Coordinates of C-alpha atoms in Angstrom, one line a residue:
M27 CA 15.2 34.4 10.1
A28 CA 12.9 32.1 7.9
K29 CA 12.6 28.4 9.0
I30 CA 12.6 25.5 6.8
I31 CA 10.7 22.5 8.0
T32 CA 11.8 19.4 6.4
M33 CA 9.8 16.0 5.6
P34 CA 9.4 14.5 9.2
R35 CA 10.0 10.6 10.1
L36 CA 6.7 9.6 11.0
S37 CA 7.9 5.9 12.1
D38 CA 11.1 4.1 12.7
T39 CA 10.8 2.7 9.1
M40 CA 10.1 5.8 7.2
T41 CA 12.5 6.8 4.9
E42 CA 10.2 9.1 2.6
G43 CA 6.8 10.6 3.1
V44 CA 3.9 11.8 0.6
V45 CA 2.0 15.1 1.3
A46 CA -1.7 13.8 0.9
K47 CA -2.9 17.4 1.2
W48 CA -1.7 21.0 2.0
L49 CA -4.3 22.6 4.9
K50 CA -2.4 25.8 4.2
K51 CA -1.0 28.0 1.0
V52 CA 1.7 30.1 0.5
G53 CA 1.0 33.5 2.0
D54 CA -1.1 32.2 4.7
K55 CA -0.4 33.0 8.2
I56 CA 0.8 30.3 10.4
N57 CA 0.6 30.1 14.6
E58 CA 2.5 27.2 16.5
G59 CA 0.4 24.2 16.4
D60 CA -1.3 25.2 13.3
I61 CA -1.9 21.6 10.8
L62 CA 0.4 22.3 8.2
A63 CA -0.8 19.3 5.8
E64 CA -1.2 15.5 6.1
I65 CA 1.3 13.6 5.3
E66 CA 1.2 9.8 4.1
T67 CA 3.4 6.9 4.4
D68 CA 3.1 3.5 2.9
K69 CA 1.0 2.6 5.9
A70 CA -1.2 5.6 7.2
T71 CA -2.2 9.4 6.4
M72 CA -1.0 11.6 9.5
E73 CA -1.7 15.3 10.2
F74 CA 1.6 17.6 10.5
E75 CA 1.7 20.3 12.9
S76 CA 3.6 23.4 12.8
F77 CA 6.2 24.2 15.5
N78 CA 6.9 27.8 14.0
S79 CA 5.0 31.2 13.4
G80 CA 5.0 33.2 10.6
T81 CA 4.1 33.5 7.4
L82 CA 3.8 30.2 4.7
L83 CA 6.7 31.5 2.2
H84 CA 7.3 28.5 0.1
I85 CA 5.9 25.0 -0.5
G86 CA 8.5 22.6 -1.4
I87 CA 6.9 19.2 -2.0
Q88 CA 3.5 19.6 -3.8
E89 CA -0.1 17.6 -2.9
G90 CA 0.6 13.8 -3.9
E91 CA 4.4 14.3 -4.4
T92 CA 7.1 11.7 -2.5
A93 CA 10.1 13.3 -1.2
P94 CA 12.5 11.7 1.2
V95 CA 12.6 12.2 4.7
D96 CA 14.6 15.6 5.4
S97 CA 13.6 16.8 2.1
L98 CA 12.5 20.5 2.0
L99 CA 8.8 20.8 2.8
A100 CA 8.0 24.2 3.6
I101 CA 9.6 27.5 4.4
I102 CA 7.9 29.8 7.1
G103 CA 9.7 33.2 7.6
A104 CA 8.7 37.0 8.0
E105 CA 6.3 38.3 5.3
G106 CA 8.1 39.3 2.3
E107 CA 11.5 37.8 3.2
D108 CA 14.0 36.7 1.0
I109 CA 14.5 33.0 0.8
A110 CA 15.9 32.5 -2.6
P111 CA 19.3 31.5 -1.1
L112 CA 17.0 28.5 0.9
L113 CA 15.7 27.5 -2.5
H114 CA 18.9 25.9 -4.0
L115 CA 18.2 22.4 -5.4
G116 CA 14.4 22.5 -3.6
K117 CA 16.0 20.2 -0.9
A118 CA 17.0 20.9 2.8
P119 CA 20.5 19.9 4.1
V120 CA 20.4 16.2 5.6
T121 CA 20.8 16.6 9.1
S122 CA 22.7 13.9 11.1
A123 CA 19.5 13.1 13.5
P124 CA 19.1 9.4 13.9
A125 CA 16.4 7.4 12.0
A126 CA 14.3 6.0 14.8
E127 CA 14.0 9.3 16.7
T128 CA 10.4 11.0 17.0
P129 CA 9.2 13.3 13.7
A130 CA 10.7 16.4 14.5
V131 CA 10.8 20.2 12.5
Q132 CA 14.4 20.4 11.4
E133 CA 15.5 24.1 11.0
T134 CA 18.4 25.5 9.3
A135 CA 20.2 29.2 7.9
A136 CA 21.0 28.1 4.4
P137 CA 21.6 25.1 2.7
A138 CA 25.3 23.6 2.2
A139 CA 27.3 25.8 0.6
T140 CA 28.9 23.3 -2.0
T141 CA 26.7 22.0 -4.9
S142 CA 26.8 21.0 -8.5
A143 CA 23.5 22.0 -9.4
P144 CA 22.9 25.7 -11.0
A145 CA 23.2 28.5 -9.0
A146 CA 19.6 29.9 -9.8
L147 CA 16.5 29.1 -12.3
P148 CA 15.6 31.5 -14.9
K149 CA 12.8 33.8 -13.2
G150 CA 9.4 32.4 -13.0
V151 CA 10.4 28.9 -13.8
V152 CA 9.5 25.6 -11.4
V153 CA 11.1 22.5 -11.9
V154 CA 8.6 19.9 -11.0
T155 CA 10.1 16.4 -10.2
M156 CA 8.7 12.7 -9.8
P157 CA 7.3 12.5 -6.4
R158 CA 8.3 9.9 -3.6
L159 CA 4.5 8.2 -2.3
S160 CA 5.9 5.6 -0.2
D161 CA 8.5 4.7 1.9
T162 CA 9.7 1.9 -0.4
M163 CA 8.9 3.6 -4.0
T164 CA 12.0 4.6 -6.1
D165 CA 10.7 5.4 -9.4
G166 CA 7.3 6.0 -11.0
T167 CA 5.3 5.7 -14.1
V168 CA 3.4 8.5 -15.8
A169 CA 0.0 6.9 -16.9
T170 CA -1.4 9.9 -18.5
W171 CA -0.1 13.2 -19.1
L172 CA -3.3 15.4 -19.0
K173 CA -1.4 18.9 -20.6
K174 CA 1.2 18.8 -23.7
I175 CA 4.0 21.4 -23.9
G176 CA 2.7 24.8 -24.7
D177 CA -0.4 24.8 -22.7
T178 CA -1.2 27.2 -20.2
I179 CA -1.2 26.0 -16.6
K180 CA -3.2 27.4 -13.7
E181 CA -2.6 26.8 -10.4
G182 CA -4.9 23.2 -9.3
D183 CA -5.2 22.1 -12.9
I184 CA -4.2 18.3 -13.3
L185 CA -1.0 17.7 -15.0
A186 CA -0.6 13.8 -15.3
E187 CA -1.5 10.8 -13.6
I188 CA 1.2 8.8 -11.8
E189 CA 1.3 5.5 -10.8
T190 CA 2.8 4.7 -7.3
D191 CA 3.2 1.5 -5.5
K192 CA -0.2 2.0 -3.8
A193 CA -2.8 3.6 -6.5
T194 CA -2.8 5.8 -9.8
M195 CA -2.7 9.5 -8.3
E196 CA -4.0 12.5 -10.0
F197 CA -1.1 15.1 -10.1
E198 CA -1.9 18.5 -9.2
S199 CA -0.1 22.0 -10.2
F200 CA 0.6 24.3 -7.7
N201 CA 2.1 26.6 -10.1
S202 CA 1.1 28.6 -13.1
G203 CA 2.4 29.4 -16.0
T204 CA 3.4 27.6 -19.3
L205 CA 4.2 23.8 -19.6
L206 CA 7.8 24.4 -21.4
Y207 CA 9.1 20.7 -21.2
I208 CA 8.0 16.8 -20.4
G209 CA 10.9 14.6 -18.6
V210 CA 8.8 11.7 -18.6
Q211 CA 6.7 10.3 -21.4
E212 CA 3.6 8.6 -21.0
G213 CA 4.3 5.0 -20.1
Q214 CA 7.8 5.7 -19.0
T215 CA 9.1 4.6 -15.7
A216 CA 11.8 7.4 -14.2
P217 CA 13.5 7.1 -10.8
V218 CA 12.3 9.4 -8.0
D219 CA 13.7 13.2 -8.4
S220 CA 13.8 12.7 -11.7
V221 CA 12.8 16.0 -14.0
L222 CA 8.7 15.3 -14.5
A223 CA 8.1 18.7 -15.9
I224 CA 9.0 22.2 -16.4
I225 CA 6.9 25.2 -15.8
G226 CA 7.4 29.0 -16.4
P227 CA 6.7 32.1 -18.5
A228 CA 6.3 31.0 -22.3
G229 CA 9.3 31.1 -24.6
T230 CA 11.7 30.8 -21.8
D231 CA 14.8 28.6 -23.0
V232 CA 14.7 25.7 -20.3
T233 CA 17.1 23.2 -22.2
G234 CA 20.1 24.1 -19.6
V235 CA 17.9 23.7 -16.8
A236 CA 16.5 20.0 -17.9
E237 CA 20.0 19.2 -18.2
N238 CA 21.3 20.2 -14.8
F239 CA 18.3 19.2 -13.2
Q240 CA 18.8 15.4 -14.3
K241 CA 18.6 12.7 -11.9
G242 CA 19.8 9.1 -11.7
G243 CA 18.2 6.8 -14.4
T244 CA 17.8 6.5 -18.4
A245 CA 17.5 9.8 -20.3
P246 CA 14.1 10.1 -21.7
A247 CA 15.3 10.1 -25.3
A248 CA 17.5 7.3 -24.8
S249 CA 14.3 4.6 -23.5
A250 CA 11.9 6.1 -25.7
P251 CA 11.3 3.3 -28.3
A252 CA 11.5 0.6 -25.5
T253 CA 9.1 2.2 -23.5
A254 CA 6.7 2.8 -26.3
V255 CA 6.4 -1.1 -26.3
V256 CA 5.6 -1.6 -23.1
E257 CA 3.1 0.9 -23.5
S258 CA 1.1 -1.1 -26.2
A259 CA 1.8 -4.2 -24.3
S260 CA 0.9 -3.3 -20.5
T261 CA -1.5 -0.2 -21.2
P262 CA -5.1 -0.7 -22.5
V263 CA -4.8 1.0 -25.9
V264 CA -7.3 4.2 -25.9
T265 CA -10.0 3.6 -28.6
T266 CA -12.6 5.9 -30.2
T267 CA -16.1 5.2 -31.5
P268 CA -16.4 4.6 -35.3
T269 CA -18.6 7.4 -35.7
S270 CA -16.6 10.0 -33.7
D271 CA -14.5 12.8 -34.5
D272 CA -11.3 10.9 -33.8
R273 CA -11.1 13.1 -31.0
R274 CA -8.6 11.5 -28.1
I275 CA -10.6 9.9 -25.3
F276 CA -9.3 11.1 -21.4
I277 CA -9.8 8.4 -19.2
S278 CA -8.1 7.8 -15.7
P279 CA -6.6 4.4 -14.8
L280 CA -8.8 3.7 -12.4
A281 CA -12.0 4.5 -14.6
K282 CA -10.8 2.2 -17.3
K283 CA -10.1 -0.6 -15.0
L284 CA -13.2 -0.4 -13.4
A285 CA -15.2 0.0 -17.1
E286 CA -13.3 -3.2 -18.2
E287 CA -14.2 -4.8 -14.9
K288 CA -17.9 -3.8 -15.1
G289 CA -17.9 -4.5 -19.1
I290 CA -18.7 -1.2 -20.0
D291 CA -17.7 0.5 -23.3
Y292 CA -15.8 3.7 -22.1
T293 CA -16.0 5.3 -25.5
Q294 CA -20.0 5.8 -25.0
V295 CA -19.3 7.8 -21.4
Q296 CA -19.8 11.1 -21.0
G297 CA -16.6 12.1 -18.9
S298 CA -17.2 15.1 -16.1
G299 CA -14.2 15.8 -15.6
E300 CA -11.3 18.3 -16.6
N301 CA -11.5 18.3 -20.8
G302 CA -14.5 15.9 -20.9
R303 CA -12.0 13.5 -18.8
I304 CA -13.7 10.4 -17.7
V305 CA -13.5 9.8 -13.8
K306 CA -14.3 6.7 -11.4
S307 CA -17.8 8.2 -10.9
D308 CA -19.0 8.4 -14.5
I309 CA -18.2 4.5 -14.8
E310 CA -20.2 3.7 -11.6
N311 CA -23.1 6.0 -12.4
Y312 CA -23.4 5.1 -16.4
T313 CA -26.4 3.7 -17.6
P314 CA -26.0 2.0 -21.2
S315 CA -28.6 2.9 -23.5
A316 CA -31.3 0.3 -24.3
A317 CA -30.6 -1.9 -27.6
A318 CA -32.1 -5.0 -29.2
P319 CA -29.2 -7.3 -28.8
V320 CA -30.0 -10.7 -30.8
S321 CA -30.6 -13.4 -28.2
A322 CA -29.4 -16.8 -28.2
S323 CA -32.8 -18.5 -28.8
Q324 CA -33.0 -16.3 -32.1
A325 CA -29.5 -17.5 -33.2
I326 CA -30.4 -21.2 -32.7
A327 CA -33.9 -20.7 -34.5
A328 CA -32.0 -19.3 -37.5
A329 CA -29.0 -22.1 -37.4
P330 CA -30.0 -25.3 -39.6
T331 CA -31.3 -28.1 -38.1
A332 CA -28.5 -30.7 -38.6
A333 CA -26.3 -33.0 -36.8
V334 CA -23.8 -32.1 -34.6
Q335 CA -21.8 -28.8 -36.6
P336 CA -17.8 -28.9 -36.9
F337 CA -16.5 -26.8 -34.5
V338 CA -14.7 -23.8 -36.7
P339 CA -11.9 -22.1 -34.5
A340 CA -12.7 -18.5 -34.3
G341 CA -11.4 -15.3 -32.5
E342 CA -8.3 -14.0 -31.6
M343 CA -5.3 -15.0 -29.1
Y344 CA -5.2 -12.7 -26.3
S345 CA -3.4 -12.1 -23.4
E346 CA -2.8 -9.1 -21.2
E347 CA 0.4 -7.7 -19.3
I348 CA 0.0 -5.9 -16.1
K349 CA 3.0 -3.8 -14.9
N350 CA 3.9 -4.7 -11.3
S351 CA 2.8 -2.1 -8.6
Q352 CA 5.3 -0.9 -6.4
M353 CA 3.5 -2.5 -3.4
R354 CA 3.6 -6.0 -5.0
K355 CA 7.5 -5.1 -5.9
T356 CA 8.1 -4.3 -2.2
I357 CA 5.9 -7.6 -1.3
A358 CA 8.1 -9.6 -3.9
K359 CA 10.9 -8.1 -2.4
R360 CA 10.6 -8.9 1.5
L361 CA 9.0 -12.5 0.7
S362 CA 11.8 -13.4 -1.2
E363 CA 14.6 -12.0 1.5
S364 CA 12.4 -14.1 3.9
I365 CA 12.2 -17.3 2.4
F366 CA 15.9 -17.3 1.3
T367 CA 17.2 -15.6 4.3
A368 CA 15.5 -17.7 7.0
P369 CA 15.9 -21.5 6.6
H370 CA 12.1 -22.5 6.9
F371 CA 10.8 -25.9 8.3
Y372 CA 7.0 -26.6 8.5
L373 CA 5.0 -28.5 11.2
T374 CA 1.0 -29.6 10.5
I375 CA -1.3 -31.0 13.3
E376 CA -4.8 -31.8 13.0
V377 CA -7.3 -29.9 15.6
S378 CA -10.7 -31.3 16.6
M379 CA -12.8 -28.4 16.9
D380 CA -16.0 -29.9 18.2
E381 CA -15.4 -28.4 21.7
A382 CA -14.2 -25.0 20.5
M383 CA -17.8 -25.2 18.1
R384 CA -19.8 -25.7 21.1
S385 CA -17.8 -23.2 23.5
R386 CA -18.2 -20.4 20.4
G387 CA -21.9 -21.1 20.3
M388 CA -22.3 -20.1 23.9
I389 CA -20.2 -17.2 23.8
N390 CA -21.9 -15.9 20.7
N391 CA -25.3 -16.0 22.6
I392 CA -24.6 -13.4 25.0
P393 CA -25.8 -10.1 24.0
D394 CA -23.3 -7.8 22.1
T395 CA -20.9 -10.5 21.9
K396 CA -19.6 -11.8 18.5
V397 CA -16.0 -14.3 18.6
S398 CA -15.0 -16.1 15.4
F399 CA -12.9 -19.1 15.4
N400 CA -9.9 -17.3 14.2
D401 CA -10.2 -15.0 17.6
M402 CA -9.9 -18.1 19.2
V403 CA -6.9 -19.5 17.4
I404 CA -5.4 -15.9 18.1
K405 CA -6.0 -16.2 21.7
A406 CA -4.8 -19.8 21.8
C407 CA -1.5 -18.9 20.1
A408 CA -0.8 -16.1 22.3
M409 CA -1.2 -18.2 25.5
A410 CA 0.9 -20.8 24.2
L411 CA 3.8 -18.7 23.5
K412 CA 3.9 -17.8 27.0
K413 CA 4.5 -21.3 27.9
H414 CA 7.1 -21.7 24.7
P415 CA 9.1 -18.3 24.3
K416 CA 11.5 -19.5 21.8
V417 CA 8.8 -19.5 19.3
N418 CA 8.2 -15.9 20.7
S419 CA 11.6 -14.7 19.1
Q420 CA 13.8 -12.9 16.7
W421 CA 17.2 -13.5 14.8
R422 CA 19.8 -11.3 15.0
E423 CA 23.8 -12.1 13.9
D424 CA 24.9 -11.8 17.2
A425 CA 22.3 -13.2 19.4
I426 CA 18.5 -14.5 19.6
I427 CA 16.2 -11.9 21.0
I428 CA 13.3 -13.8 23.3
N429 CA 10.4 -11.5 23.4
H430 CA 8.4 -12.4 27.0
H431 CA 5.6 -10.0 26.0
V432 CA 3.0 -11.4 23.3
N433 CA 2.2 -9.2 20.0
V434 CA 0.5 -11.0 17.6
G435 CA 0.2 -10.1 14.0
V436 CA -2.9 -10.7 12.0
A437 CA -2.5 -10.8 8.2
V438 CA -4.8 -8.9 6.4
A439 CA -5.8 -9.2 2.5
V440 CA -6.2 -5.7 0.8
E441 CA -6.8 -4.7 -2.5
D442 CA -3.2 -4.8 -3.9
G443 CA -1.3 -6.8 -1.4
L444 CA -1.0 -7.8 2.5
V445 CA -0.8 -5.9 5.6
V446 CA -0.2 -7.3 9.2
P447 CA -2.1 -4.9 11.8
V448 CA -0.7 -5.9 15.3
L449 CA -2.7 -7.1 18.6
R450 CA -0.4 -5.8 21.6
F451 CA -0.4 -8.1 24.5
T452 CA -2.4 -10.4 23.5
D453 CA -2.3 -13.1 26.2
Q454 CA -4.1 -10.1 28.1
M455 CA -7.3 -9.6 25.9
T456 CA -10.3 -11.8 26.4
L457 CA -11.9 -13.5 23.3
S458 CA -14.3 -10.6 22.9
Q459 CA -11.5 -7.9 23.0
I460 CA -9.6 -9.8 20.2
G461 CA -12.6 -9.7 18.2
A462 CA -13.7 -6.2 18.5
Q463 CA -9.9 -4.9 17.9
V464 CA -9.3 -7.4 14.9
K465 CA -12.5 -6.0 12.9
D466 CA -11.6 -2.5 13.9
L467 CA -7.9 -2.9 12.6
A468 CA -9.3 -5.1 9.5
G469 CA -11.7 -2.4 8.7
K470 CA -8.7 0.0 8.7
A471 CA -6.4 -1.8 6.6
K472 CA -8.6 -2.0 3.6
S473 CA -9.5 1.8 4.2
K474 CA -5.8 2.4 4.1
K475 CA -6.3 4.2 7.5
L476 CA -3.7 2.0 9.7
Q477 CA -1.3 4.2 11.5
P478 CA 2.4 3.4 11.2
S479 CA 2.3 2.4 15.3
E480 CA -0.4 -0.5 14.3
M481 CA 1.5 -2.5 12.1
E482 CA 4.9 -2.4 14.2
G483 CA 6.2 -4.6 16.7
S484 CA 4.5 -8.0 15.8
T485 CA 6.3 -11.3 17.8
F486 CA 4.3 -13.8 15.6
T487 CA 1.9 -13.9 12.9
V488 CA -1.4 -15.7 12.1
S489 CA -2.8 -16.0 8.9
N490 CA -5.8 -17.8 8.2
L491 CA -7.4 -18.5 4.9
G492 CA -10.4 -20.9 6.1
M493 CA -13.0 -18.8 5.4
F494 CA -11.8 -19.2 1.7
G495 CA -12.4 -23.3 2.1
I496 CA -8.5 -23.8 2.0
T497 CA -7.9 -27.0 4.1
E498 CA -4.1 -26.7 4.5
F499 CA -1.2 -24.3 3.2
T500 CA 2.2 -22.8 4.4
S501 CA 3.1 -19.5 4.6
I502 CA 6.0 -17.5 4.5
I503 CA 7.8 -15.9 7.9
N504 CA 6.9 -12.3 8.6
Q505 CA 10.2 -11.3 9.8
P506 CA 11.5 -10.5 11.9
N507 CA 9.5 -13.0 13.6
S508 CA 10.4 -16.3 13.9
A509 CA 7.4 -18.5 13.2
I510 CA 3.8 -18.1 11.4
L511 CA 0.9 -20.0 11.8
S512 CA -1.1 -20.9 8.8
V513 CA -4.8 -21.8 9.4
G514 CA -7.1 -23.7 7.2
A515 CA -11.1 -24.4 6.9
I516 CA -12.9 -26.4 9.7
V517 CA -14.0 -29.7 8.0
E518 CA -16.5 -32.4 9.1
K519 CA -15.2 -35.6 8.4
P520 CA -15.0 -39.1 9.9
V521 CA -12.8 -39.4 13.0
V522 CA -12.1 -42.5 15.2
R523 CA -12.5 -41.7 18.6
N524 CA -12.6 -44.6 21.3
G525 CA -12.2 -47.2 18.6
Q526 CA -15.3 -46.0 17.2
I527 CA -16.0 -44.1 13.5
V528 CA -18.1 -40.8 14.4
V529 CA -18.5 -37.5 12.7
G530 CA -16.1 -34.9 13.5
N531 CA -15.3 -31.4 12.8
T532 CA -11.5 -31.1 12.7
M533 CA -8.9 -28.2 11.7
K534 CA -5.4 -28.6 10.2
V535 CA -2.7 -25.7 11.2
T536 CA 0.8 -25.3 9.8
L537 CA 3.3 -23.6 11.9
A538 CA 6.1 -22.5 9.7
C539 CA 9.5 -21.8 11.6
D540 CA 12.8 -20.1 11.2
H541 CA 15.4 -23.0 11.9
R542 CA 17.8 -20.6 13.1
T543 CA 16.0 -19.7 16.3
V544 CA 13.3 -22.4 16.2
D545 CA 14.1 -26.3 16.7
G546 CA 11.9 -28.7 15.7
A547 CA 11.0 -30.4 18.9
T548 CA 10.1 -26.7 20.3
G549 CA 7.6 -25.8 17.2
A550 CA 6.3 -29.5 17.8
Q551 CA 5.9 -28.6 21.7
F552 CA 4.0 -25.5 21.1
L553 CA 1.6 -27.2 18.3
Q554 CA 0.7 -29.8 21.3
T555 CA -0.1 -26.6 23.7
L556 CA -1.9 -24.8 21.0
R557 CA -4.0 -28.0 20.4
Q558 CA -4.5 -28.3 24.2
Y559 CA -6.2 -24.8 24.2
L560 CA -8.4 -25.4 21.1
E561 CA -9.6 -28.9 22.3
N562 CA -10.4 -27.5 25.2
P563 CA -11.1 -23.9 25.2
V564 CA -12.3 -24.0 29.0
T565 CA -8.3 -24.2 29.6
M566 CA -7.4 -20.6 28.3
L567 CA -9.7 -19.5 31.5
A568 CA -7.4 -21.2 33.5

């Protein structure tokens, strides 16, 4: 009997996943333990192995598509087996498994008997829906259609570019046929699972199919005028060269953004992609032809030698509107919830860093050892939290959870936002171990290779902007933590010691506390202990 394989739950907070890559195709023989696909969450990309043997009869979620946990991912069964009853709606039945269970392959013989969708699609017709590409994505935007209605589609052709909360991704077709219907126009945003396109035999009437498969959200026709305005305001206008034949210039959004950053006129770039489309590598490898620009000295020489010339305003008023990515929307939502839910208060102290600088210099003289001031702050925080566990707590409506283990989260800036990898049992780590692990996790974060488990379970967070010259700032608590420490730059300044003004090195740190769990005196005592460790680093060895 055919087995339905559903989208696995790869972390306790995951609600949907993206198929980053299929390693098997329909018709392949599958053995238990074979890697079927790579599944991407908003945190990491993980291999997903088969727990069944047989033939891969159907792929329910194409590469680049997002789907909720428990959606139909694939069907495995005997070669030639009839799976038509299992393809109803293209989804697997929702199971009652707990949300936090480990990934498992869920099996079912047939979908639920009752449904409001059509009984069957016309022969050869495939409905392609808006994919869910991260666990927080609720809608997606079609940046560019690379095919139009009536075009012949081959398996592997790029249909469109879809903007997610993480990036703009090429959407590849895994079906062949004719593009019969486009449900989301360029620049339009539509909910996940809305009809994106319909592919099938040429001449097939799919009007009823499109209507019956419509999900929640505004119908494309009704929203077209408003969408057109948004497109013109937020998407750079595709221009053509004056000497061109008015052909359309195909360019990926990533390549367009890179060209604008580099000041390259992409209309002069020869594209290497499908249909001459300009891709990222074309911009990176582009060398403009030599021209004879008019130099500033020539312009000055041509100008009359007069007194100060009156200023004549020239140019045009220009502004740019950039659509919020899904990642930015998620950050805004979660930080808003934190600042409006948790009553924040802030405590700031100034710490003498002279001894810390001397200690760091001695440590870094040891071969193959590299410790940063941030590593020393993390270690000091971990040890201070052991002495003040109320700061290492979480708020719940019915109780306050005091954590006696210390897992410090380290805020790391990435291209489109912020992630917080976690150092587990930080108080038990040496400075060099902290330095090595922070470097490793930060590298993974910037390359989007962090595993979900590496970003879960923090009990306290450290955010450092000192490397950017910021001397003092406040942060929003990374819930469910009760506190976050903001670390500023080390500043050389006059200080008073023993009644004398001397040159010293100081650093300001600010503790943001959730007043529901941490009182002012508790936060102040924590900072006193933190100062003791930083001003006398040798005490961290006691």
